[in-house]
XYZ file of C-alpha atoms in Angstrom:
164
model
C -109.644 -81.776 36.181
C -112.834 -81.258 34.434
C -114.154 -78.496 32.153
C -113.957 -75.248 33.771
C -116.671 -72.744 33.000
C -116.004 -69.189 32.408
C -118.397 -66.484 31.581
C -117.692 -62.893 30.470
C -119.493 -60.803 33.127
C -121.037 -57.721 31.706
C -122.006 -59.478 28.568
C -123.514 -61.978 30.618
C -125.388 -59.828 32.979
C -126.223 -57.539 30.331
C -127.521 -60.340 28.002
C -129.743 -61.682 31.164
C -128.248 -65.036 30.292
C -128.699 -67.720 33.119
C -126.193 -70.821 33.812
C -127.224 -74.249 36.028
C -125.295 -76.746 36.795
C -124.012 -79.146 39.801
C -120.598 -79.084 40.729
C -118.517 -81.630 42.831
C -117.348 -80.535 46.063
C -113.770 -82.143 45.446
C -113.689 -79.688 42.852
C -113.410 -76.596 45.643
C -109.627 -76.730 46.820
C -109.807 -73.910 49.195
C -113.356 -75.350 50.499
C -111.645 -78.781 51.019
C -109.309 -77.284 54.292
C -112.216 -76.882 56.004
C -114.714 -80.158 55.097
C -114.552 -83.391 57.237
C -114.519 -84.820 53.481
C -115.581 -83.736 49.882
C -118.186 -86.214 49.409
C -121.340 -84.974 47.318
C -121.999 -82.212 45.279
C -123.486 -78.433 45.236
C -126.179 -77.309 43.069
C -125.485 -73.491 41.366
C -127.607 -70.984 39.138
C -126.049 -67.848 37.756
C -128.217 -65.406 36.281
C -127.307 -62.308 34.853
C -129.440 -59.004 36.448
C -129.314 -55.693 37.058
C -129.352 -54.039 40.557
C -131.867 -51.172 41.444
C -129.227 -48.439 40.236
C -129.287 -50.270 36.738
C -125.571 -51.524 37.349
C -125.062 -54.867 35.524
C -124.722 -58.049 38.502
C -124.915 -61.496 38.999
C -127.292 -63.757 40.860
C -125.913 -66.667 42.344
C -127.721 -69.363 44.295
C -125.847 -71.931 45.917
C -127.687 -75.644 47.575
C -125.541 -78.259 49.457
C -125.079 -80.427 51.905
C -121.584 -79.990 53.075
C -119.696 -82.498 55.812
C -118.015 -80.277 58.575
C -116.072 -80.712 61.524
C -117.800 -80.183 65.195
C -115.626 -77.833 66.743
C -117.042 -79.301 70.049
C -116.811 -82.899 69.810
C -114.956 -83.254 66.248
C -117.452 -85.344 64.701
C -118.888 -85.066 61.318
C -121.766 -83.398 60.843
C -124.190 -81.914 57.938
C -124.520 -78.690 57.349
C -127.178 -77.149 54.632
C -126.314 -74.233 52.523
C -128.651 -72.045 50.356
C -127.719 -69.150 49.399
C -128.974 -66.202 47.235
C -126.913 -63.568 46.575
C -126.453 -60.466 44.100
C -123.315 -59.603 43.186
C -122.769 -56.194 41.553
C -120.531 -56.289 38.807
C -117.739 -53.040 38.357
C -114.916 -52.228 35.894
C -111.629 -51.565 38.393
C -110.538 -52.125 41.841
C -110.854 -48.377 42.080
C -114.575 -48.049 40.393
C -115.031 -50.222 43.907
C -113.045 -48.253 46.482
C -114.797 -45.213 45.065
C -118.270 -46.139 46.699
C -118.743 -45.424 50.662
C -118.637 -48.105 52.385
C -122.386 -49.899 53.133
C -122.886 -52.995 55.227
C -126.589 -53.558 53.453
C -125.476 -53.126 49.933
C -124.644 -55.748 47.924
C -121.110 -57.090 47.397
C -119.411 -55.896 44.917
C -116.930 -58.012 42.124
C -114.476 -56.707 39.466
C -115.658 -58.592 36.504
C -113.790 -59.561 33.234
C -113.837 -61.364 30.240
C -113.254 -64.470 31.908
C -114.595 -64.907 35.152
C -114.608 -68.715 36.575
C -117.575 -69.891 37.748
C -116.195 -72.364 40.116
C -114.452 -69.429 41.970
C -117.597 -67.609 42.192
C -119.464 -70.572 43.514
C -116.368 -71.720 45.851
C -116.436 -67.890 47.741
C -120.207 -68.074 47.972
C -119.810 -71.642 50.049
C -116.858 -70.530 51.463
C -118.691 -67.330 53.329
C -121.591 -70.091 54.302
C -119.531 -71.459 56.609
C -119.840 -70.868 60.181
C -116.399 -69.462 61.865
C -116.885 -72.864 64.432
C -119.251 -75.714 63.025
C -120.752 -77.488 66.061
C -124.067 -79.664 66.628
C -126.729 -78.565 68.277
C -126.297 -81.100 71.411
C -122.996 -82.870 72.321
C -120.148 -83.781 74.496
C -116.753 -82.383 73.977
C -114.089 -84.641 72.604
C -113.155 -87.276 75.768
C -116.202 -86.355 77.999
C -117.532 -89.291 77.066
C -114.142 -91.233 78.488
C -114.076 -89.199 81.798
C -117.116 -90.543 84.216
C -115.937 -88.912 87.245
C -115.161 -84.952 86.881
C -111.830 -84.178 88.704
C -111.413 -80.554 89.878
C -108.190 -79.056 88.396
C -107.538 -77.556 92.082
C -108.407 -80.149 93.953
C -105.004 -80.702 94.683
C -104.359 -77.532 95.917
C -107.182 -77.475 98.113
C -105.494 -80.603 100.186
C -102.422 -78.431 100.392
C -104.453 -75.491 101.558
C -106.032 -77.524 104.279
C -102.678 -79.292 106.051
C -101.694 -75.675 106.473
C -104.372 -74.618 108.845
């Protein structure tokens, strides 16, 4: 496996350093359970920022084409991600748990000395993905095989009939 990078959060937010790169998506082993295949490759940019309370973060953009499964007709098909999100750096777990709970406020990371970008990057195109991929238009699995549409009753309805 190739090069992994790692980055030491708050001195990287802190320092307003920024990191680009394009990453594989055979690279992304959690990703891969839910790709048709892990052809191509994802564009990234990290960039060390500060939120509006002054608390250190990350910004991390995300661009890529990745292959899904219709969950309708279980084809291939394309789907584009771009994403830009913050991500608010804290200390502990607890430093976490401590704020309320806010739907609108950015997500929140415990950061350390050595935090792997390709983890970052795989979450952020993990979340992109829709709970069931499926095309705009199209046919589920086997319609296409099935030209005349067969009632599953219609059996019962010629036993309900020879009673009467």
């Amino acid at each position: 496996m190739s090069h992994q990078p790692v980055i030491d959060g708050f001195e990287f937010a802190s320092a307003g350093a920024t990191q680009q790169g394009v990453w594989p998506l055979s690279d992304f082993p959690r990703l891969r359970d839910v790709l048709a295949n892990d052809a191509g490759e994802v564009a990234y940019e990290v960039s060390g920022v500060r939120d509006e309370r002054g608390r250190p973060g990350l910004r991390l953009k995300v661009d890529g084409t990745l292959s899904l499964r219709c969950q309708r007709c279980l084809e291939p098909m394309p789907f584009e991600v771009h994403t830009d999100e913050t991500l608010v750096l804290a200390a502990t777990l607890a430093e976490i748990h401590a704020e309320p709970a806010d739907a609108h406020a950015p997500d929140r990371v415990v950061a350390g000395k050595e935090m792997a970008l390709r983890e970052l990057i795989e979450d952020e195109l993990i979340l992109a993905v829709p709970y069931a991929p499926r095309h705009e238009s199209c046919l589920p699995a086997g319609a296409a095989d099935s030209v005349e549409k067969v009632s599953p009753f219609a059996g019962l309805r010629g036993l309900m009939r020879g009673k009467h």
